[in-house]
Amino acid sequence: MRILHTSDWHIGRTFHGHSTLEALSGVLETLTDQVRAHAVDVVVVAGDVFDSATPAAACYTLLSETLRALADTGAQVIVTSGNHDSAARLGFQAALLRDGIHVRTDPTAIGEPITVSDEHGPVHFYGIPFLEPALVRAVWPGVRTQADAVGRAMDLVRADHACRGGRTVAIAHCFAAGVEPTPHLERDIQQGGLDVVPLSAFDGVDYVALGHIHGRQKLAAHVRYAGAPLHYSFGEGHKPRGSWLIDLDAEGAAAAVWLELPVPRRLVTLRGPFEEILADPGSDDARDAWVSVEYTDDLPVRDPLRRLQQRFPYCAKVVHVPDVVRHSDGRGYTDRVRAARSDLELFDAFLSHVRDGEGLTEREREVLRDVLEERVVVEALA
């Protein structure tokens, strides 16, 4: 049985204000070509199909076209909902889809697998949608954490498998123990660490296709994350994009091969003094990349994004990260103002407050002194 494991398409997500629909469409076309070229039997999409619970019409169009194209290869397609999806909206569409496309969003149906057979017999695919403890507590009393909920779901899987026999694949969307998330990217679905799902929860199945984490990860030989097909933040720019090609043999042992997906526009982070970044000829190859700039000047630069986009048209992010971090003297702005004995000292207090401790420079002090003296003259002659 040959399985393609993908997840976290996040259809409709923007990248620093820019639409990703066109780029994602191209990547999913390549994924479909890979399914055909490798004679994949089953495509598994492990949650977060959409980026929002209320996706725009164009997002539904892309999903429908992609699912239809995958089914046209002859593969069965199994989709589960993630924490970004609306299970109700995704589940509603399931009834309208053609044969060979299966969408699982109902926790009460976890123990009812989708069965696909090969020359070695049946393989049972158990789709586990994202399980919000507060919502499934009515079905499973006593569930308090996501670990509880996934544990209950896997108990159903194991109980059904004990009756059916054959090989098994579980599909889940969760934060499993041992993963390395991308900071500030994957929406937090844990509370104080209580909702981390232990690997032992997935014992007893031949392969576990996980979603939620945006980078590929191997937690065990049979437990993996495929990650997202696009880069959705600069923090994951170094992580490859792709999917897992899984082969299940007659005994259920899983062999995995990573299939790379194209990166429509690579991500580059440039760091250094602002003017040096603008002038550095070594950065010419970043003109066609998404660019994040971390400039290290002591003071903020005026209108940095506009200036950078003149050199790097796809500059999407600018952060001021001064090399020298000034330590506060412990005085608040009000205390600084009250302690000021002149207008110059008031200006110095204000600039120290808004510039992380950097008060008036000597040149600024000279200019302000001239302006204040001119004001005195004007008022005297009024």
mmCIF file of C-alpha atoms in Angstrom:
data_model
loop_
_atom_site.group_PDB
_atom_site.id
_atom_site.type_symbol
_atom_site.label_atom_id
_atom_site.label_comp_id
_atom_site.label_asym_id
_atom_site.label_seq_id
_atom_site.Cartn_x
_atom_site.Cartn_y
_atom_site.Cartn_z
ATOM 1 C CA MET A 1 0.000 0.000 0.000
ATOM 2 C CA ARG A 2 1.503 3.323 -1.049
ATOM 3 C CA ILE A 3 0.394 6.388 0.931
ATOM 4 C CA LEU A 4 1.185 10.072 0.473
ATOM 5 C CA HIS A 5 1.070 11.922 3.811
ATOM 6 C CA THR A 6 0.534 15.681 3.611
ATOM 7 C CA SER A 7 -1.038 18.232 5.968
ATOM 8 C CA ASP A 8 -1.497 21.875 6.926
ATOM 9 C CA TRP A 9 -2.368 23.330 3.540
ATOM 10 C CA HIS A 10 -3.814 26.429 5.257
ATOM 11 C CA ILE A 11 -5.713 27.502 2.157
ATOM 12 C CA GLY A 12 -6.425 31.222 2.459
ATOM 13 C CA ARG A 13 -3.499 32.122 4.704
ATOM 14 C CA THR A 14 -1.643 35.334 3.909
ATOM 15 C CA PHE A 15 2.090 35.916 4.128
ATOM 16 C CA HIS A 16 2.681 39.336 5.710
ATOM 17 C CA GLY A 17 -0.390 40.679 3.939
ATOM 18 C CA HIS A 18 0.232 38.923 0.611
ATOM 19 C CA SER A 19 -2.130 36.266 -0.745
ATOM 20 C CA THR A 20 -0.666 32.761 -1.022
ATOM 21 C CA LEU A 21 -3.472 31.213 -3.085
ATOM 22 C CA GLU A 22 -1.651 31.302 -6.417
ATOM 23 C CA ALA A 23 1.592 29.936 -4.967
ATOM 24 C CA LEU A 24 -0.225 27.188 -3.066
ATOM 25 C CA SER A 25 -2.196 26.236 -6.181
ATOM 26 C CA GLY A 26 1.039 25.650 -8.084
ATOM 27 C CA VAL A 27 2.554 23.605 -5.263
ATOM 28 C CA LEU A 28 -0.560 21.429 -4.969
ATOM 29 C CA GLU A 29 -0.460 20.820 -8.722
ATOM 30 C CA THR A 30 3.084 19.478 -8.275
ATOM 31 C CA LEU A 31 1.908 17.325 -5.362
ATOM 32 C CA THR A 32 -0.810 15.897 -7.612
ATOM 33 C CA ASP A 33 1.773 15.122 -10.302
ATOM 34 C CA GLN A 34 3.834 13.280 -7.673
ATOM 35 C CA VAL A 35 0.809 11.219 -6.658
ATOM 36 C CA ARG A 36 0.369 10.134 -10.279
ATOM 37 C CA ALA A 37 4.085 9.543 -10.931
ATOM 38 C CA HIS A 38 4.533 7.387 -7.827
ATOM 39 C CA ALA A 39 1.281 5.433 -8.272
ATOM 40 C CA VAL A 40 0.003 6.442 -4.840
ATOM 41 C CA ASP A 41 -2.955 4.438 -3.552
ATOM 42 C CA VAL A 42 -4.126 6.769 -0.766
ATOM 43 C CA VAL A 43 -3.536 10.484 -0.139
ATOM 44 C CA VAL A 44 -3.863 11.527 3.512
ATOM 45 C CA VAL A 45 -4.388 15.206 4.440
ATOM 46 C CA ALA A 46 -3.924 15.480 8.216
ATOM 47 C CA GLY A 47 -5.882 18.617 9.106
ATOM 48 C CA ASP A 48 -5.750 22.405 8.753
ATOM 49 C CA VAL A 49 -7.016 22.269 5.201
ATOM 50 C CA PHE A 50 -8.155 25.885 5.529
ATOM 51 C CA ASP A 51 -6.498 28.641 7.516
ATOM 52 C CA SER A 52 -9.779 30.030 8.781
ATOM 53 C CA ALA A 53 -13.074 28.680 10.047
ATOM 54 C CA THR A 54 -14.746 31.004 7.521
ATOM 55 C CA PRO A 55 -12.699 30.694 4.311
ATOM 56 C CA ALA A 56 -13.415 32.852 1.267
ATOM 57 C CA ALA A 57 -15.098 31.399 -1.823
ATOM 58 C CA ALA A 58 -11.781 31.168 -3.697
ATOM 59 C CA CYS A 59 -10.453 28.873 -0.974
ATOM 60 C CA TYR A 60 -13.298 26.392 -1.501
ATOM 61 C CA THR A 61 -12.614 26.514 -5.233
ATOM 62 C CA LEU A 62 -8.938 25.624 -4.771
ATOM 63 C CA LEU A 63 -9.783 22.797 -2.370
ATOM 64 C CA SER A 64 -12.440 21.320 -4.678
ATOM 65 C CA GLU A 65 -10.173 21.506 -7.731
ATOM 66 C CA THR A 66 -7.271 19.904 -5.860
ATOM 67 C CA LEU A 67 -9.341 17.073 -4.401
ATOM 68 C CA ARG A 68 -10.856 16.362 -7.802
ATOM 69 C CA ALA A 69 -7.402 16.328 -9.439
ATOM 70 C CA LEU A 70 -6.050 13.955 -6.767
ATOM 71 C CA ALA A 71 -9.007 11.612 -7.212
ATOM 72 C CA ASP A 72 -8.482 11.675 -10.988
ATOM 73 C CA THR A 73 -5.082 10.008 -10.443
ATOM 74 C CA GLY A 74 -6.921 6.931 -9.153
ATOM 75 C CA ALA A 75 -5.922 7.470 -5.525
ATOM 76 C CA GLN A 76 -8.334 7.480 -2.601
ATOM 77 C CA VAL A 77 -8.215 10.785 -0.706
ATOM 78 C CA ILE A 78 -8.792 11.036 3.064
ATOM 79 C CA VAL A 79 -9.053 14.464 4.718
ATOM 80 C CA THR A 80 -9.462 15.291 8.406
ATOM 81 C CA SER A 81 -10.154 18.646 10.064
ATOM 82 C CA GLY A 82 -7.590 20.583 12.099
ATOM 83 C CA ASN A 83 -7.770 23.280 14.740
ATOM 84 C CA HIS A 84 -7.916 26.026 12.080
ATOM 85 C CA ASP A 85 -10.793 24.387 10.215
ATOM 86 C CA SER A 86 -14.473 24.592 10.937
ATOM 87 C CA ALA A 87 -15.366 20.918 11.281
ATOM 88 C CA ALA A 88 -19.009 21.745 10.501
ATOM 89 C CA ARG A 89 -18.218 23.577 7.244
ATOM 90 C CA LEU A 90 -15.627 21.048 6.102
ATOM 91 C CA GLY A 91 -17.942 18.198 7.041
ATOM 92 C CA PHE A 92 -20.866 19.730 5.171
ATOM 93 C CA GLN A 93 -18.846 19.639 1.955
ATOM 94 C CA ALA A 94 -18.127 15.932 2.453
ATOM 95 C CA ALA A 95 -21.628 14.916 1.383
ATOM 96 C CA LEU A 96 -21.177 16.759 -1.915
ATOM 97 C CA LEU A 97 -17.895 15.124 -2.896
ATOM 98 C CA ARG A 98 -17.496 12.334 -5.421
ATOM 99 C CA ASP A 99 -16.632 8.730 -4.612
ATOM 100 C CA GLY A 100 -13.046 8.209 -3.557
ATOM 101 C CA ILE A 101 -12.846 11.431 -1.520
ATOM 102 C CA HIS A 102 -13.484 11.053 2.208
ATOM 103 C CA VAL A 103 -13.685 13.892 4.757
ATOM 104 C CA ARG A 104 -13.709 12.984 8.436
ATOM 105 C CA THR A 105 -14.772 15.645 10.948
ATOM 106 C CA ASP A 106 -17.099 13.752 13.324
ATOM 107 C CA PRO A 107 -15.583 12.422 16.594
ATOM 108 C CA THR A 108 -18.356 9.815 16.869
ATOM 109 C CA ALA A 109 -17.197 8.202 13.596
ATOM 110 C CA ILE A 110 -13.564 7.663 14.651
ATOM 111 C CA GLY A 111 -14.117 3.922 15.144
ATOM 112 C CA GLU A 112 -15.456 3.539 11.591
ATOM 113 C CA PRO A 113 -12.443 3.289 9.274
ATOM 114 C CA ILE A 114 -12.108 3.855 5.559
ATOM 115 C CA THR A 115 -10.809 0.555 4.240
ATOM 116 C CA VAL A 116 -8.624 0.233 1.158
ATOM 117 C CA SER A 117 -7.299 -3.150 0.072
ATOM 118 C CA ASP A 118 -4.212 -4.256 -1.823
ATOM 119 C CA GLU A 119 -2.776 -7.662 -2.713
ATOM 120 C CA HIS A 120 -1.908 -8.245 0.949
ATOM 121 C CA GLY A 121 -5.378 -7.504 2.277
ATOM 122 C CA PRO A 122 -7.143 -4.526 3.894
ATOM 123 C CA VAL A 123 -5.623 -1.354 5.336
ATOM 124 C CA HIS A 124 -7.928 0.510 7.701
ATOM 125 C CA PHE A 125 -7.563 4.320 7.829
ATOM 126 C CA TYR A 126 -8.910 5.926 11.010
ATOM 127 C CA GLY A 127 -9.479 9.666 10.622
ATOM 128 C CA ILE A 128 -9.248 11.562 13.916
ATOM 129 C CA PRO A 129 -10.323 15.215 13.551
ATOM 130 C CA PHE A 130 -8.902 17.855 15.864
ATOM 131 C CA LEU A 131 -10.476 17.154 19.242
ATOM 132 C CA GLU A 132 -11.275 20.218 21.357
ATOM 133 C CA PRO A 133 -11.785 18.855 24.889
ATOM 134 C CA ALA A 134 -14.597 21.273 25.715
ATOM 135 C CA LEU A 135 -16.542 20.154 22.642
ATOM 136 C CA VAL A 136 -16.066 16.379 22.930
ATOM 137 C CA ARG A 137 -16.756 16.253 26.655
ATOM 138 C CA ALA A 138 -20.448 15.733 25.889
ATOM 139 C CA VAL A 139 -19.484 12.609 23.941
ATOM 140 C CA TRP A 140 -16.726 11.426 26.275
ATOM 141 C CA PRO A 141 -17.430 12.556 29.869
ATOM 142 C CA GLY A 142 -14.350 13.235 31.922
ATOM 143 C CA VAL A 143 -12.150 14.463 29.068
ATOM 144 C CA ARG A 144 -10.198 17.510 30.256
ATOM 145 C CA THR A 145 -7.168 17.743 27.967
ATOM 146 C CA GLN A 146 -6.385 17.023 24.374
ATOM 147 C CA ALA A 147 -4.196 14.168 25.552
ATOM 148 C CA ASP A 148 -7.336 12.681 27.161
ATOM 149 C CA ALA A 149 -9.316 13.174 23.967
ATOM 150 C CA VAL A 150 -6.721 11.637 21.649
ATOM 151 C CA GLY A 151 -6.287 8.791 24.116
ATOM 152 C CA ARG A 152 -10.044 8.071 23.974
ATOM 153 C CA ALA A 153 -9.973 8.254 20.179
ATOM 154 C CA MET A 154 -7.079 5.816 19.937
ATOM 155 C CA ASP A 155 -8.850 3.442 22.307
ATOM 156 C CA LEU A 156 -11.706 3.368 19.788
ATOM 157 C CA VAL A 157 -9.241 2.721 16.986
ATOM 158 C CA ARG A 158 -7.592 -0.165 18.810
ATOM 159 C CA ALA A 159 -10.921 -1.692 19.840
ATOM 160 C CA ASP A 160 -12.220 -1.641 16.270
ATOM 161 C CA HIS A 161 -8.944 -2.987 14.899
ATOM 162 C CA ALA A 162 -9.056 -5.883 17.359
ATOM 163 C CA CYS A 163 -12.287 -6.978 15.665
ATOM 164 C CA ARG A 164 -11.324 -6.271 12.046
ATOM 165 C CA GLY A 165 -7.662 -7.278 11.919
ATOM 166 C CA GLY A 166 -5.491 -6.138 9.014
ATOM 167 C CA ARG A 167 -3.140 -3.171 8.880
ATOM 168 C CA THR A 168 -3.948 0.248 10.343
ATOM 169 C CA VAL A 169 -3.184 3.904 9.717
ATOM 170 C CA ALA A 170 -4.243 6.646 12.170
ATOM 171 C CA ILE A 171 -4.582 10.271 11.044
ATOM 172 C CA ALA A 172 -4.525 12.926 13.779
ATOM 173 C CA HIS A 173 -4.011 16.665 14.265
ATOM 174 C CA CYS A 174 -2.306 17.421 17.563
ATOM 175 C CA PHE A 175 0.819 18.539 19.388
ATOM 176 C CA ALA A 176 2.680 15.302 20.076
ATOM 177 C CA ALA A 177 5.442 14.893 22.643
ATOM 178 C CA GLY A 178 8.915 15.469 21.234
ATOM 179 C CA VAL A 179 8.103 17.898 18.413
ATOM 180 C CA GLU A 180 9.886 21.192 17.793
ATOM 181 C CA PRO A 181 7.338 23.875 16.833
ATOM 182 C CA THR A 182 8.120 27.030 14.889
ATOM 183 C CA PRO A 183 7.948 29.930 17.398
ATOM 184 C CA HIS A 184 4.802 32.061 17.088
ATOM 185 C CA LEU A 185 3.523 30.088 14.087
ATOM 186 C CA GLU A 186 1.454 27.025 14.948
ATOM 187 C CA ARG A 187 -1.590 28.150 16.907
ATOM 188 C CA ASP A 188 -1.155 26.987 20.475
ATOM 189 C CA ILE A 189 -3.420 24.030 21.258
ATOM 190 C CA GLN A 190 -1.918 23.219 24.613
ATOM 191 C CA GLN A 191 -2.498 24.736 28.027
ATOM 192 C CA GLY A 192 0.471 24.742 30.381
ATOM 193 C CA GLY A 193 1.825 21.608 28.707
ATOM 194 C CA LEU A 194 -1.215 19.546 29.697
ATOM 195 C CA ASP A 195 -2.344 19.026 26.109
ATOM 196 C CA VAL A 196 0.847 17.499 24.773
ATOM 197 C CA VAL A 197 -0.106 14.042 23.504
ATOM 198 C CA PRO A 198 2.341 11.301 24.530
ATOM 199 C CA LEU A 199 3.695 9.034 21.802
ATOM 200 C CA SER A 200 2.389 6.038 23.708
ATOM 201 C CA ALA A 201 -1.141 7.174 22.777
ATOM 202 C CA PHE A 202 -0.436 5.956 19.233
ATOM 203 C CA ASP A 203 0.698 2.438 20.147
ATOM 204 C CA GLY A 204 -0.818 -0.437 18.234
ATOM 205 C CA VAL A 205 -1.072 1.019 14.711
ATOM 206 C CA ASP A 206 1.226 0.592 11.727
ATOM 207 C CA TYR A 207 1.546 4.253 10.736
ATOM 208 C CA VAL A 208 0.471 7.575 12.286
ATOM 209 C CA ALA A 209 0.080 10.563 9.926
ATOM 210 C CA LEU A 210 0.167 13.717 12.045
ATOM 211 C CA GLY A 211 -0.668 17.336 11.270
ATOM 212 C CA HIS A 212 -0.306 20.687 13.090
ATOM 213 C CA ILE A 213 3.483 21.225 13.088
ATOM 214 C CA HIS A 214 4.672 23.030 9.944
ATOM 215 C CA GLY A 215 8.034 21.319 9.584
ATOM 216 C CA ARG A 216 8.632 17.657 8.771
ATOM 217 C CA GLN A 217 9.489 15.618 11.853
ATOM 218 C CA LYS A 218 10.050 11.974 12.625
ATOM 219 C CA LEU A 219 8.977 11.134 16.168
ATOM 220 C CA ALA A 220 9.295 7.388 15.601
ATOM 221 C CA ALA A 221 9.716 5.205 12.537
ATOM 222 C CA HIS A 222 5.927 4.996 12.229
ATOM 223 C CA VAL A 223 4.955 8.430 13.655
ATOM 224 C CA ARG A 224 5.674 11.502 11.513
ATOM 225 C CA TYR A 225 4.666 15.067 10.696
ATOM 226 C CA ALA A 226 4.739 16.082 7.034
ATOM 227 C CA GLY A 227 4.586 19.838 7.657
ATOM 228 C CA ALA A 228 3.031 22.503 5.441
ATOM 229 C CA PRO A 229 3.511 22.608 1.650
ATOM 230 C CA LEU A 230 4.334 26.348 1.731
ATOM 231 C CA HIS A 231 6.481 28.510 3.978
ATOM 232 C CA TYR A 232 4.117 30.622 6.049
ATOM 233 C CA SER A 233 6.695 32.474 8.182
ATOM 234 C CA PHE A 234 10.348 33.474 8.054
ATOM 235 C CA GLY A 235 10.915 31.322 11.127
ATOM 236 C CA GLU A 236 10.405 28.185 9.030
ATOM 237 C CA GLY A 237 12.351 29.370 5.989
ATOM 238 C CA HIS A 238 15.109 26.807 6.581
ATOM 239 C CA LYS A 239 12.690 23.879 6.720
ATOM 240 C CA PRO A 240 12.112 21.867 3.523
ATOM 241 C CA ARG A 241 8.640 21.614 2.029
ATOM 242 C CA GLY A 242 7.225 18.302 0.901
ATOM 243 C CA SER A 243 5.354 15.181 1.955
ATOM 244 C CA TRP A 244 6.062 11.636 3.093
ATOM 245 C CA LEU A 245 5.710 8.750 0.664
ATOM 246 C CA ILE A 246 4.896 5.742 2.829
ATOM 247 C CA ASP A 247 4.963 2.100 1.742
ATOM 248 C CA LEU A 248 3.218 -0.455 3.958
ATOM 249 C CA ASP A 249 4.360 -4.030 3.374
ATOM 250 C CA ALA A 250 2.371 -7.170 4.087
ATOM 251 C CA GLU A 251 3.304 -7.020 7.772
ATOM 252 C CA GLY A 252 2.520 -3.313 8.119
ATOM 253 C CA ALA A 253 6.116 -2.090 8.371
ATOM 254 C CA ALA A 254 6.329 1.449 7.025
ATOM 255 C CA ALA A 255 9.127 2.589 4.732
ATOM 256 C CA ALA A 256 9.276 6.371 4.277
ATOM 257 C CA VAL A 257 10.736 8.527 1.497
ATOM 258 C CA TRP A 258 10.635 12.332 1.531
ATOM 259 C CA LEU A 259 9.244 13.968 -1.620
ATOM 260 C CA GLU A 260 10.388 17.576 -2.021
ATOM 261 C CA LEU A 261 7.936 20.236 -3.161
ATOM 262 C CA PRO A 262 9.022 23.401 -4.993
ATOM 263 C CA VAL A 263 9.414 26.679 -3.097
ATOM 264 C CA PRO A 264 7.706 29.348 -5.245
ATOM 265 C CA ARG A 265 9.675 32.164 -3.629
ATOM 266 C CA ARG A 266 12.504 31.476 -1.219
ATOM 267 C CA LEU A 267 12.802 33.273 2.122
ATOM 268 C CA VAL A 268 15.870 35.322 3.062
ATOM 269 C CA THR A 269 16.714 37.102 6.311
ATOM 270 C CA LEU A 270 19.272 39.939 6.140
ATOM 271 C CA ARG A 271 20.856 41.375 9.288
ATOM 272 C CA GLY A 272 23.207 44.311 9.786
ATOM 273 C CA PRO A 273 23.361 48.114 9.700
ATOM 274 C CA PHE A 274 20.583 49.548 7.542
ATOM 275 C CA GLU A 275 22.710 51.411 5.002
ATOM 276 C CA GLU A 276 25.068 48.451 4.620
ATOM 277 C CA ILE A 277 22.143 46.165 3.815
ATOM 278 C CA LEU A 278 20.956 48.598 1.146
ATOM 279 C CA ALA A 279 24.409 48.939 -0.409
ATOM 280 C CA ASP A 280 25.728 45.365 -0.118
ATOM 281 C CA PRO A 281 26.162 43.925 -3.665
ATOM 282 C CA GLY A 282 26.212 40.454 -2.111
ATOM 283 C CA SER A 283 22.475 40.764 -1.487
ATOM 284 C CA ASP A 284 21.565 41.143 -5.154
ATOM 285 C CA ASP A 285 20.334 37.549 -5.308
ATOM 286 C CA ALA A 286 17.680 38.423 -2.698
ATOM 287 C CA ARG A 287 15.809 40.733 -5.075
ATOM 288 C CA ASP A 288 13.444 37.943 -6.123
ATOM 289 C CA ALA A 289 13.063 36.441 -2.623
ATOM 290 C CA TRP A 290 10.761 37.211 0.281
ATOM 291 C CA VAL A 291 13.032 39.311 2.484
ATOM 292 C CA SER A 292 13.027 39.932 6.218
ATOM 293 C CA VAL A 293 15.419 42.625 7.411
ATOM 294 C CA GLU A 294 16.786 42.916 10.941
ATOM 295 C CA TYR A 295 18.699 46.187 11.050
ATOM 296 C CA THR A 296 21.077 46.756 13.943
ATOM 297 C CA ASP A 297 21.445 50.564 14.008
ATOM 298 C CA ASP A 298 21.317 52.196 17.425
ATOM 299 C CA LEU A 299 18.271 54.269 16.452
ATOM 300 C CA PRO A 300 15.185 53.465 14.350
ATOM 301 C CA VAL A 301 15.352 54.396 10.667
ATOM 302 C CA ARG A 302 12.628 56.509 9.123
ATOM 303 C CA ASP A 303 10.334 54.754 6.627
ATOM 304 C CA PRO A 304 12.503 51.609 6.448
ATOM 305 C CA LEU A 305 10.057 49.323 4.592
ATOM 306 C CA ARG A 306 9.543 51.704 1.661
ATOM 307 C CA ARG A 307 13.286 52.252 1.270
ATOM 308 C CA LEU A 308 14.028 48.541 1.456
ATOM 309 C CA GLN A 309 11.343 47.656 -1.087
ATOM 310 C CA GLN A 310 13.069 49.923 -3.607
ATOM 311 C CA ARG A 311 16.026 47.507 -3.409
ATOM 312 C CA PHE A 312 14.127 44.314 -2.518
ATOM 313 C CA PRO A 313 10.629 44.398 -4.090
ATOM 314 C CA TYR A 314 9.458 41.467 -1.944
ATOM 315 C CA CYS A 315 10.670 42.781 1.396
ATOM 316 C CA ALA A 316 7.827 41.800 3.714
ATOM 317 C CA LYS A 317 9.172 42.342 7.219
ATOM 318 C CA VAL A 318 11.458 44.858 8.944
ATOM 319 C CA VAL A 319 12.572 44.632 12.552
ATOM 320 C CA HIS A 320 14.790 47.020 14.500
ATOM 321 C CA VAL A 321 17.198 44.941 16.627
ATOM 322 C CA PRO A 322 19.951 47.291 17.870
ATOM 323 C CA ASP A 323 23.271 45.647 18.656
ATOM 324 C CA VAL A 324 23.632 47.790 21.777
ATOM 325 C CA VAL A 325 20.836 47.256 24.281
ATOM 326 C CA ARG A 326 20.697 50.051 26.821
ATOM 327 C CA HIS A 327 19.688 49.170 30.335
ATOM 328 C CA SER A 328 17.013 51.256 32.012
ATOM 329 C CA ASP A 329 17.927 53.330 35.030
ATOM 330 C CA GLY A 330 14.628 52.298 36.575
ATOM 331 C CA ARG A 331 12.952 55.693 36.166
ATOM 332 C CA GLY A 332 9.638 55.926 34.327
ATOM 333 C CA TYR A 333 8.683 58.637 31.874
ATOM 334 C CA THR A 334 6.773 60.611 34.493
ATOM 335 C CA ASP A 335 9.778 60.626 36.817
ATOM 336 C CA ARG A 336 12.059 61.817 33.999
ATOM 337 C CA VAL A 337 9.699 64.684 33.106
ATOM 338 C CA ARG A 338 9.359 65.783 36.728
ATOM 339 C CA ALA A 339 13.141 65.805 37.114
ATOM 340 C CA ALA A 340 13.712 67.946 33.991
ATOM 341 C CA ARG A 341 14.896 71.492 34.761
ATOM 342 C CA SER A 342 14.869 72.894 31.226
ATOM 343 C CA ASP A 343 13.237 72.408 27.844
ATOM 344 C CA LEU A 344 16.330 70.569 26.625
ATOM 345 C CA GLU A 345 16.033 68.136 29.488
ATOM 346 C CA LEU A 346 12.341 67.604 28.618
ATOM 347 C CA PHE A 347 13.275 66.716 25.055
ATOM 348 C CA ASP A 348 15.984 64.422 26.369
ATOM 349 C CA ALA A 349 13.491 62.688 28.682
ATOM 350 C CA PHE A 350 11.012 62.152 25.838
ATOM 351 C CA LEU A 351 13.602 60.747 23.417
ATOM 352 C CA SER A 352 15.032 58.479 26.112
ATOM 353 C CA HIS A 353 11.539 57.127 26.634
ATOM 354 C CA VAL A 354 10.774 56.406 22.953
ATOM 355 C CA ARG A 355 14.301 55.372 21.912
ATOM 356 C CA ASP A 356 15.100 52.743 24.540
ATOM 357 C CA GLY A 357 17.310 54.999 26.635
ATOM 358 C CA GLU A 358 18.937 56.906 23.758
ATOM 359 C CA GLY A 359 18.571 60.594 24.633
ATOM 360 C CA LEU A 360 19.679 63.642 22.678
ATOM 361 C CA THR A 361 22.784 63.286 20.541
ATOM 362 C CA GLU A 362 25.217 66.210 20.512
ATOM 363 C CA ARG A 363 24.024 67.296 17.062
ATOM 364 C CA GLU A 364 20.372 67.126 18.124
ATOM 365 C CA ARG A 365 21.229 69.080 21.251
ATOM 366 C CA GLU A 366 22.825 71.844 19.144
ATOM 367 C CA VAL A 367 19.840 72.071 16.773
ATOM 368 C CA LEU A 368 17.318 72.188 19.599
ATOM 369 C CA ARG A 369 19.334 74.790 21.491
ATOM 370 C CA ASP A 370 19.281 77.026 18.386
ATOM 371 C CA VAL A 371 15.517 76.510 17.946
ATOM 372 C CA LEU A 372 14.808 77.302 21.598
ATOM 373 C CA GLU A 373 16.966 80.424 21.513
ATOM 374 C CA GLU A 374 15.168 81.587 18.345
ATOM 375 C CA ARG A 375 11.820 81.085 20.096
ATOM 376 C CA VAL A 376 12.991 83.238 22.992
ATOM 377 C CA VAL A 377 13.914 86.040 20.558
ATOM 378 C CA VAL A 378 10.573 85.819 18.719
ATOM 379 C CA GLU A 379 8.613 85.932 21.972
ATOM 380 C CA ALA A 380 10.643 88.903 23.189
ATOM 381 C CA LEU A 381 9.834 90.897 20.045
ATOM 382 C CA ALA A 382 6.154 89.947 19.967
#
